[in-house]
Coordinates of C-alpha atoms in Angstrom, one line a residue:
M1 CA -3.6 -14.4 -100.0
Q2 CA -0.4 -11.8 -99.4
Y3 CA -2.1 -9.6 -97.2
L4 CA -2.6 -12.3 -94.6
K5 CA 0.9 -13.5 -94.9
W6 CA 2.4 -10.1 -94.2
V7 CA -0.1 -9.1 -91.4
F8 CA 0.6 -12.2 -89.5
L9 CA 4.4 -11.7 -89.8
I10 CA 3.8 -8.2 -88.1
L11 CA 1.3 -9.9 -85.5
C12 CA 4.5 -12.4 -84.8
V13 CA 6.9 -9.6 -84.2
T14 CA 4.4 -7.4 -82.2
D15 CA 3.8 -10.4 -79.9
A16 CA 7.5 -11.2 -79.6
L17 CA 8.1 -7.5 -78.7
F18 CA 5.3 -8.0 -75.8
Y19 CA 7.7 -10.1 -74.0
V20 CA 10.7 -8.2 -74.2
N21 CA 11.9 -7.0 -70.6
Y22 CA 12.2 -3.4 -71.1
L23 CA 9.3 -2.2 -73.2
N24 CA 6.0 -1.2 -71.6
L25 CA 3.4 -3.9 -72.0
R26 CA 0.4 -1.7 -71.7
T27 CA 1.8 0.1 -74.7
M28 CA 2.7 -3.2 -76.6
G29 CA -0.7 -4.4 -75.9
I30 CA -2.5 -1.7 -77.5
V31 CA 0.2 -2.0 -80.4
K32 CA -0.9 -5.8 -80.8
L33 CA -4.7 -4.9 -81.4
V34 CA -3.7 -3.3 -85.0
P35 CA -2.7 -6.5 -86.4
Q36 CA -5.1 -8.5 -84.6
V37 CA -8.1 -6.6 -85.8
A38 CA -6.5 -6.6 -89.6
L39 CA -6.1 -10.3 -89.3
I40 CA -9.7 -10.7 -88.5
L41 CA -11.1 -8.7 -91.0
G42 CA -8.9 -10.5 -93.8
I43 CA -10.0 -13.9 -92.6
L44 CA -13.6 -12.7 -92.7
A45 CA -13.0 -11.3 -96.1
F46 CA -11.3 -14.6 -97.1
A47 CA -14.0 -16.9 -95.9
F48 CA -16.8 -14.9 -97.7
S49 CA -15.0 -14.8 -100.9
K50 CA -14.3 -18.6 -100.8
H51 CA -18.1 -19.0 -99.5
L52 CA -16.4 -21.1 -96.7
F53 CA -19.3 -20.5 -94.1
S54 CA -21.6 -22.8 -96.0
K55 CA -19.1 -25.7 -96.2
P56 CA -20.2 -28.9 -94.2
H57 CA -16.9 -29.3 -92.8
F58 CA -17.2 -25.6 -91.3
R59 CA -20.6 -26.2 -89.7
M60 CA -19.8 -25.8 -85.8
A61 CA -17.5 -23.0 -86.7
T62 CA -20.0 -21.1 -88.5
I63 CA -22.7 -22.1 -85.7
F64 CA -20.3 -20.7 -83.1
L65 CA -19.5 -17.6 -85.3
L66 CA -23.2 -16.7 -85.2
W67 CA -23.5 -17.3 -81.5
A68 CA -20.2 -15.4 -80.7
T69 CA -21.5 -12.4 -82.7
F70 CA -24.5 -12.3 -80.5
G71 CA -22.4 -12.3 -77.6
I72 CA -20.4 -9.6 -79.1
L73 CA -23.2 -7.4 -79.9
R74 CA -24.8 -7.7 -76.4
G75 CA -21.3 -6.9 -74.8
M76 CA -21.1 -3.7 -77.0
F77 CA -24.2 -2.3 -75.1
N78 CA -23.0 -4.0 -71.6
V79 CA -19.7 -1.9 -71.4
Q80 CA -19.0 1.8 -70.5
G81 CA -16.2 4.5 -71.1
Y82 CA -12.9 4.1 -72.6
W83 CA -11.5 1.3 -70.4
G84 CA -14.7 -0.7 -71.0
Y85 CA -14.7 -0.5 -74.8
R86 CA -10.9 -1.4 -74.7
G87 CA -11.6 -4.5 -72.6
W88 CA -14.5 -5.5 -74.9
L89 CA -12.2 -5.1 -78.1
G90 CA -9.5 -7.3 -76.4
C91 CA -12.3 -9.9 -75.8
V92 CA -13.8 -9.8 -79.1
V93 CA -10.3 -10.5 -80.6
S94 CA -10.0 -13.2 -78.3
V95 CA -13.3 -14.9 -78.8
L96 CA -12.6 -14.9 -82.5
S97 CA -9.3 -16.4 -82.6
F98 CA -11.1 -19.6 -83.8
L99 CA -11.4 -17.7 -87.3
W100 CA -8.0 -19.4 -88.0
V101 CA -9.6 -22.7 -89.0
Y102 CA -11.3 -21.1 -92.1
V103 CA -7.9 -20.3 -93.6
L104 CA -5.7 -22.8 -92.2
A105 CA -7.7 -25.6 -93.6
S106 CA -6.4 -24.7 -97.0
P107 CA -3.3 -26.6 -98.0
G108 CA -2.4 -23.3 -100.0
M109 CA -2.9 -20.9 -97.1
S110 CA -1.5 -23.3 -94.5
T111 CA 1.7 -23.5 -96.6
L112 CA 2.0 -20.0 -96.9
M113 CA 1.6 -19.1 -93.5
L114 CA 4.1 -21.8 -92.3
R115 CA 6.6 -21.0 -94.7
T116 CA 6.4 -17.2 -93.5
W117 CA 7.1 -18.4 -90.0
N118 CA 9.8 -20.3 -90.9
R119 CA 11.5 -18.1 -93.3
Y120 CA 11.3 -14.8 -91.6
F121 CA 10.1 -15.1 -88.1
A122 CA 12.0 -17.9 -86.8
P123 CA 15.5 -17.5 -88.1
F124 CA 16.0 -13.7 -87.9
F125 CA 13.7 -12.2 -85.2
L126 CA 14.4 -15.0 -82.6
L127 CA 17.9 -14.9 -83.1
L128 CA 18.0 -10.9 -82.9
C129 CA 15.6 -10.6 -79.6
S130 CA 15.4 -14.0 -77.8
W131 CA 18.3 -12.4 -75.6
A132 CA 15.6 -9.8 -74.6
I133 CA 13.0 -12.3 -74.1
P134 CA 12.9 -14.4 -70.7
L135 CA 13.0 -18.2 -71.4
G136 CA 9.7 -18.9 -70.0
R137 CA 8.1 -16.7 -72.4
L138 CA 9.8 -18.1 -75.6
A139 CA 7.6 -21.2 -75.2
F140 CA 4.6 -19.0 -76.4
L141 CA 6.6 -17.9 -79.6
L142 CA 8.0 -21.4 -80.5
T143 CA 4.5 -22.9 -80.6
P144 CA 4.5 -24.2 -84.1
V145 CA 7.7 -25.9 -83.3
S146 CA 6.3 -27.3 -80.1
Y147 CA 2.6 -27.8 -81.1
F148 CA 3.1 -29.3 -84.7
Y149 CA 6.5 -29.8 -85.8
G150 CA 7.7 -32.0 -83.1
A151 CA 4.8 -34.3 -83.9
F152 CA 6.6 -35.1 -87.0
L153 CA 10.1 -36.0 -86.2
R154 CA 9.8 -39.1 -88.2
I155 CA 9.2 -37.2 -91.5
L156 CA 11.9 -34.9 -90.7
Q157 CA 14.6 -37.3 -90.3
K158 CA 15.6 -36.7 -93.8
N159 CA 15.9 -32.9 -93.3
K160 CA 18.8 -32.5 -91.1
W161 CA 18.6 -28.8 -90.3
P162 CA 14.8 -28.6 -89.4
L163 CA 15.2 -31.7 -87.5
I164 CA 18.1 -30.1 -85.4
I165 CA 16.1 -27.0 -85.0
V166 CA 12.8 -28.7 -83.8
G167 CA 15.2 -31.1 -81.6
V168 CA 16.8 -28.4 -79.9
T169 CA 13.7 -26.3 -79.0
L170 CA 11.9 -29.3 -77.6
V171 CA 14.9 -29.9 -75.5
I172 CA 15.0 -26.1 -74.2
L173 CA 11.2 -26.1 -73.7
L174 CA 11.4 -29.6 -71.7
F175 CA 14.5 -29.1 -69.6
G176 CA 14.8 -25.3 -69.6
I177 CA 11.3 -23.9 -68.6
T178 CA 9.7 -24.3 -65.3
N179 CA 6.0 -23.8 -66.7
R180 CA 4.1 -26.8 -65.9
S181 CA 1.9 -26.5 -69.0
A182 CA 4.8 -26.2 -71.6
V183 CA 6.5 -29.1 -70.2
L184 CA 3.2 -31.4 -70.2
K185 CA 2.7 -30.1 -73.8
V186 CA 6.4 -31.0 -74.9
I187 CA 6.0 -34.4 -73.5
F188 CA 2.6 -35.1 -75.0
I189 CA 4.3 -34.1 -78.4
L190 CA 7.1 -36.4 -78.0
G191 CA 4.8 -39.2 -77.1
L192 CA 2.7 -38.7 -80.4
A193 CA 5.8 -38.4 -82.3
L194 CA 6.8 -41.9 -80.9
S195 CA 3.6 -43.3 -81.8
L196 CA 4.5 -42.8 -85.5
W197 CA 6.9 -45.5 -85.5
F198 CA 4.4 -47.9 -83.9
N199 CA 2.5 -50.4 -86.3
R200 CA -0.4 -48.7 -87.9
Q201 CA -3.0 -50.8 -86.4
I202 CA -1.6 -50.3 -82.9
A203 CA -1.1 -46.5 -83.4
E204 CA -4.8 -46.0 -84.5
G205 CA -6.1 -48.4 -81.5
L206 CA -4.2 -45.7 -79.1
Y207 CA -5.4 -42.9 -80.9
K208 CA -9.2 -43.9 -80.8
L209 CA -8.6 -44.9 -77.1
S210 CA -7.0 -41.4 -76.1
H211 CA -9.5 -39.5 -78.0
T212 CA -12.1 -41.1 -75.8
L213 CA -10.2 -40.5 -72.7
F214 CA -9.5 -36.9 -73.5
Y215 CA -13.1 -35.9 -73.9
F216 CA -14.4 -38.0 -71.0
L217 CA -12.1 -37.2 -68.4
P218 CA -12.6 -33.4 -68.0
I219 CA -16.5 -34.1 -67.9
L220 CA -15.7 -36.8 -65.1
F221 CA -13.6 -34.6 -63.0
L222 CA -15.6 -31.4 -63.6
A223 CA -18.8 -33.3 -62.2
L224 CA -16.7 -34.7 -59.2
G225 CA -15.2 -31.3 -58.3
L226 CA -18.7 -29.6 -58.5
S227 CA -20.1 -32.1 -56.1
G228 CA -17.3 -31.9 -53.8
T229 CA -16.4 -35.4 -54.3
F230 CA -12.9 -35.0 -55.7
N231 CA -10.5 -32.0 -56.6
I232 CA -8.4 -33.1 -59.4
F233 CA -6.2 -29.7 -59.1
K234 CA -5.5 -30.9 -55.5
V235 CA -3.4 -33.8 -56.8
F236 CA -0.5 -31.6 -57.8
A237 CA -0.2 -30.3 -54.5
E238 CA 2.4 -32.0 -52.1
E239 CA 1.2 -32.6 -48.9
D240 CA 3.4 -33.0 -45.8
T241 CA 2.2 -33.6 -42.2
G242 CA -1.4 -32.5 -43.2
S243 CA -0.3 -29.3 -44.7
T244 CA 0.6 -28.3 -48.4
R245 CA 4.1 -27.8 -49.1
V246 CA 4.5 -25.2 -52.0
K247 CA 7.8 -25.5 -54.1
E248 CA 8.2 -22.1 -55.7
L249 CA 10.7 -21.6 -58.8
V250 CA 11.7 -18.1 -60.0
L251 CA 11.4 -17.7 -63.7
E252 CA 13.5 -15.4 -66.0
E253 CA 10.7 -13.2 -66.6
G254 CA 11.4 -10.2 -64.3
A255 CA 12.0 -9.6 -60.4
S256 CA 8.7 -10.8 -58.9
G257 CA 7.8 -13.8 -61.8
K258 CA 7.1 -16.9 -59.9
D259 CA 5.6 -20.0 -61.1
Q260 CA 4.1 -22.3 -58.3
L261 CA 5.0 -25.8 -59.6
T262 CA 3.1 -27.8 -57.3
T263 CA 0.4 -25.8 -55.9
D264 CA -3.3 -25.6 -57.0
T265 CA -3.4 -22.3 -59.0
R266 CA -6.8 -23.3 -60.7
T267 CA -9.5 -24.2 -58.2
H268 CA -9.7 -20.5 -57.1
I269 CA -10.6 -19.4 -60.6
Y270 CA -13.3 -21.9 -61.0
K271 CA -14.8 -20.8 -57.6
Q272 CA -14.9 -17.5 -58.8
V273 CA -16.2 -18.3 -62.2
I274 CA -19.0 -20.5 -61.1
R275 CA -20.0 -18.2 -57.8
S276 CA -20.3 -15.3 -60.3
A277 CA -22.5 -17.0 -62.8
Q278 CA -25.0 -18.1 -59.8
H279 CA -24.9 -14.6 -58.3
R280 CA -25.7 -12.8 -61.7
N281 CA -27.7 -15.8 -63.2
Y282 CA -26.1 -15.9 -66.6
Y283 CA -25.3 -19.7 -66.8
L284 CA -27.3 -20.3 -70.1
F285 CA -26.1 -17.2 -72.4
G286 CA -23.3 -15.9 -70.4
C287 CA -22.3 -12.2 -69.3
S288 CA -21.5 -11.1 -72.8
V289 CA -18.4 -10.8 -74.7
G290 CA -16.4 -7.7 -72.9
R291 CA -17.6 -8.5 -69.7
G292 CA -16.2 -10.9 -67.1
H293 CA -16.7 -12.9 -63.7
D294 CA -16.9 -11.0 -60.2
W295 CA -13.4 -10.5 -58.9
N296 CA -12.5 -9.7 -55.3
V297 CA -8.7 -8.8 -55.6
K298 CA -7.9 -5.6 -53.9
S299 CA -5.5 -4.2 -56.7
D300 CA -8.3 -4.9 -59.3
I301 CA -10.9 -2.9 -57.2
K302 CA -8.4 -0.1 -57.1
A303 CA -7.8 -0.4 -60.8
A304 CA -11.7 -0.5 -61.4
R305 CA -12.1 2.6 -59.4
E306 CA -9.5 4.6 -60.9
H307 CA -11.0 3.9 -64.6
G308 CA -14.3 4.9 -63.6
L309 CA -15.8 1.4 -64.2
P310 CA -19.0 0.7 -62.1
Y311 CA -18.2 -2.8 -61.8
V312 CA -15.1 -5.1 -60.6
E313 CA -14.6 -8.0 -63.0
R314 CA -12.0 -10.1 -64.4
L315 CA -12.3 -10.3 -68.2
Q316 CA -10.0 -13.3 -69.0
D317 CA -8.5 -16.1 -67.0
E318 CA -5.7 -18.5 -67.7
T319 CA -8.1 -21.1 -68.6
G320 CA -9.6 -21.0 -71.8
L321 CA -12.8 -22.9 -71.7
P322 CA -14.1 -21.0 -68.6
N323 CA -13.6 -17.7 -70.6
I324 CA -15.9 -19.2 -73.0
F325 CA -18.4 -20.1 -70.5
T326 CA -18.4 -16.5 -68.8
W327 CA -18.9 -14.8 -71.9
L328 CA -21.2 -17.0 -73.6
G329 CA -22.6 -19.3 -71.3
I330 CA -23.3 -22.9 -71.6
V331 CA -24.7 -22.6 -75.3
G332 CA -21.3 -21.0 -76.2
L333 CA -19.1 -23.6 -74.3
I334 CA -21.3 -26.4 -76.1
L335 CA -20.8 -25.1 -79.6
Y336 CA -17.1 -24.2 -78.9
S337 CA -16.4 -27.7 -77.7
G338 CA -18.4 -29.0 -80.8
L339 CA -15.9 -27.3 -82.8
F340 CA -13.1 -29.3 -81.4
F341 CA -15.0 -32.4 -81.4
Q342 CA -16.1 -32.1 -85.0
A343 CA -12.4 -31.6 -86.2
S344 CA -10.8 -34.4 -84.2
W345 CA -13.6 -37.0 -85.1
L346 CA -13.3 -36.3 -88.9
G347 CA -9.5 -36.2 -88.4
L348 CA -9.5 -39.7 -86.6
Y349 CA -12.5 -41.7 -88.3
R350 CA -12.4 -39.6 -92.0
S351 CA -8.7 -39.5 -93.1
R352 CA -6.7 -41.5 -95.1
N353 CA -3.5 -40.6 -93.6
I354 CA -1.9 -41.7 -90.5
Y355 CA -0.6 -38.1 -89.8
V356 CA -3.9 -36.3 -89.7
K357 CA -5.0 -39.3 -87.4
A358 CA -2.1 -38.2 -84.9
L359 CA -3.2 -34.6 -85.1
A360 CA -6.8 -35.4 -84.3
V361 CA -5.5 -36.9 -81.0
A362 CA -3.6 -33.5 -80.4
V363 CA -7.0 -31.7 -81.0
A364 CA -8.8 -33.7 -78.2
F365 CA -5.6 -33.1 -75.7
H366 CA -5.9 -29.2 -76.2
W367 CA -9.6 -29.5 -75.7
L368 CA -8.9 -31.3 -72.2
F369 CA -6.0 -28.8 -71.5
G370 CA -8.6 -25.9 -72.1
W371 CA -9.7 -26.7 -69.0
L372 CA -6.5 -25.9 -67.4
E373 CA -4.9 -23.3 -69.6
E374 CA -4.7 -22.6 -73.0
S375 CA -6.0 -18.8 -72.9
N376 CA -7.7 -17.5 -75.8
N377 CA -5.7 -14.5 -77.5
F378 CA -5.3 -13.8 -81.3
A379 CA -1.5 -14.7 -81.4
P380 CA 0.9 -17.3 -82.7
I381 CA 0.0 -19.8 -79.9
D382 CA -3.5 -19.5 -81.2
F383 CA -2.4 -19.9 -84.6
S384 CA -0.6 -23.1 -83.7
L385 CA -3.6 -24.2 -81.8
F386 CA -6.1 -23.9 -84.7
L387 CA -3.7 -25.2 -87.3
L388 CA -4.4 -28.6 -86.0
L389 CA -7.9 -28.1 -86.1
G390 CA -7.7 -26.8 -89.6
L391 CA -5.8 -29.7 -90.9
C392 CA -8.4 -32.1 -89.5
L393 CA -11.4 -30.4 -90.7
S394 CA -9.9 -29.8 -94.2
P395 CA -11.0 -32.6 -96.7
D396 CA -8.0 -31.9 -98.7
F397 CA -5.7 -32.9 -96.0
R398 CA -7.7 -35.8 -95.0
R399 CA -7.9 -37.2 -98.5
M400 CA -4.0 -37.1 -99.0
S401 CA -2.2 -40.3 -98.5
D402 CA 0.5 -40.9 -96.1
V403 CA 2.9 -40.1 -99.2
E404 CA 1.1 -36.9 -100.2
F405 CA 1.0 -35.6 -96.6
R406 CA 5.3 -36.1 -96.0
L407 CA 5.6 -34.4 -99.7
W408 CA 3.5 -31.5 -98.2
F409 CA 5.2 -31.5 -94.9
R410 CA 8.7 -31.5 -96.4
S411 CA 7.6 -28.7 -98.6
L412 CA 7.2 -26.3 -95.5
F413 CA 11.3 -26.3 -95.4
T414 CA 12.0 -25.9 -99.2
S415 CA 11.9 -22.7 -101.2
G416 CA 8.6 -24.0 -102.9
K417 CA 10.2 -23.8 -106.1
K418 CA 12.8 -26.4 -105.8
V419 CA 11.8 -30.2 -105.0
S420 CA 14.4 -32.8 -104.0
P421 CA 15.2 -35.6 -106.1
Y422 CA 13.8 -38.1 -103.3
D423 CA 10.5 -36.0 -103.4
K424 CA 10.3 -36.0 -107.3
F425 CA 10.9 -39.7 -107.3
Q426 CA 8.1 -40.3 -104.7
V427 CA 5.6 -38.1 -106.7
L428 CA 6.5 -39.8 -110.1
K429 CA 5.9 -43.3 -108.2
L430 CA 2.7 -42.1 -106.9
L431 CA 1.4 -40.9 -110.3
V432 CA 2.4 -44.2 -111.9
V433 CA 0.7 -46.2 -109.4
L434 CA -2.4 -44.1 -109.7
K435 CA -2.5 -44.4 -113.7
V436 CA -1.8 -48.1 -113.3
A437 CA -4.9 -48.3 -111.2
Q438 CA -7.0 -46.2 -113.4
R439 CA -6.2 -48.1 -116.2
L440 CA -7.3 -51.3 -114.4
S441 CA -10.3 -49.9 -113.1
Q442 CA -11.2 -48.8 -116.7
K443 CA -10.7 -52.2 -118.0
K444 CA -12.7 -53.8 -115.2
A445 CA -15.7 -51.5 -115.9
E446 CA -15.5 -52.3 -119.7
A447 CA -15.6 -55.8 -119.0
A448 CA -18.8 -55.5 -116.8
G449 CA -20.4 -53.7 -119.6
G450 CA -20.4 -50.3 -117.6
A451 CA -19.4 -46.9 -118.3
A452 CA -15.8 -46.3 -118.0
P453 CA -14.5 -43.8 -115.6
V454 CA -14.0 -40.2 -116.9
A455 CA -10.7 -39.6 -118.3
G456 CA -8.0 -38.2 -115.9
A457 CA -9.9 -39.0 -112.8
A458 CA -7.9 -40.2 -110.1
A459 CA -8.3 -43.7 -108.8
T460 CA -9.7 -44.2 -105.2
P461 CA -9.0 -46.9 -103.0
A462 CA -11.3 -50.0 -103.0
G463 CA -13.8 -49.7 -100.1
S464 CA -13.4 -46.3 -99.8
N465 CA -16.1 -43.7 -99.2
L466 CA -13.6 -40.8 -99.9
P467 CA -13.7 -38.7 -103.3
P468 CA -10.8 -39.3 -105.7
V469 CA -7.4 -37.7 -104.9
T470 CA -5.5 -35.8 -107.7
P471 CA -1.9 -35.7 -106.5
A472 CA -0.3 -32.3 -106.8
L473 CA 2.5 -30.8 -104.9
P474 CA 1.4 -27.7 -102.7
Q475 CA 1.9 -24.1 -104.1
S476 CA 2.8 -21.4 -101.9

């Protein structure tokens, strides 16, 4: 759908302009809402036209969409004035960012979006505007590289220029940025890329163990933190003679931008979120989309009075999952988490290729990171996150063999019309193997006196409960 392609490109450009030093952030915030709303409408139209809401692999996404719609309608009647509705619209865009999965589960659409980013945004806009964007903010614009491409360095080893670009990007993110979360994500992606060189059985065993830990540890640490037994955030603080020593590193993002590398910056947010839910009694259903948790910062109190708002609330935090809890309550948090779990479980246990299994672990990791950061927003960073979920949910990607997935991935860096001799050879080899397997299965069925398979159907591996796969190069 060409409409989604061009609106996505406009969104990437406006998101990059948002980080340019000399532009007004408030003005750019309003400008960003236009392509965001246009994308939401386009994705909903695409999903309706393809009847995606009733598909089994989108079950959790559709249930969460219904609950989010209920929270959005509640919020529409709970806000007041221009600033209230402007905040409501921003929260609506944020809570609907998961809609990307309906588009990106399609190989054709995910190919179209990634090629658009590769061809237009990455080489031209970043080269022209990166000089005006702080280094610390480039991490948010390069997430298709750091979240996705970086995991497949093994596939890229035959593509020199993409490999160089990905390698340089990962080095910049790892050594040139003082943001803790960006560094941790790059380390994880490099570890995931390294695991694809392991023996397949060893890699799958590590994936299953990591998958379990990523879902279990946040629940354990949350329970320990709420009980007052152990606070995981304090681990990052350096203690010296009973006092906390904070090391501050100044980022290249303005005169006053600071990142406290070792300080605890999350405990205060969790206290505010929990106290507000307790005080206003919205644990179960949330305070509705468009409202936020109580906030006692003087500057925000002053701003609320200037805007004529009768309440002082922080609509969004840096932590993604507590945002969902504030807006949609425990019910919404469970449904949203269920979307991540369904995607990672299908990707890990119902996929033929090792690459989707690796992405399933990345989905579980980003759910864990949602308790620390992963703020909700309809931006390229969310596109990259939900790309992982879309590929894991997609039956088409999960049915691919390792060879087919590699062919698809390499096609992202081609024109879409030209195929390298290496890829043509791999496709031809795959077709021959499947044709021979088909003939053998027909002879076996005839010998057993059963009906022969329908002509033209691709063979399915023995013992597999997956539907047959017909190999085809992805189309743009």
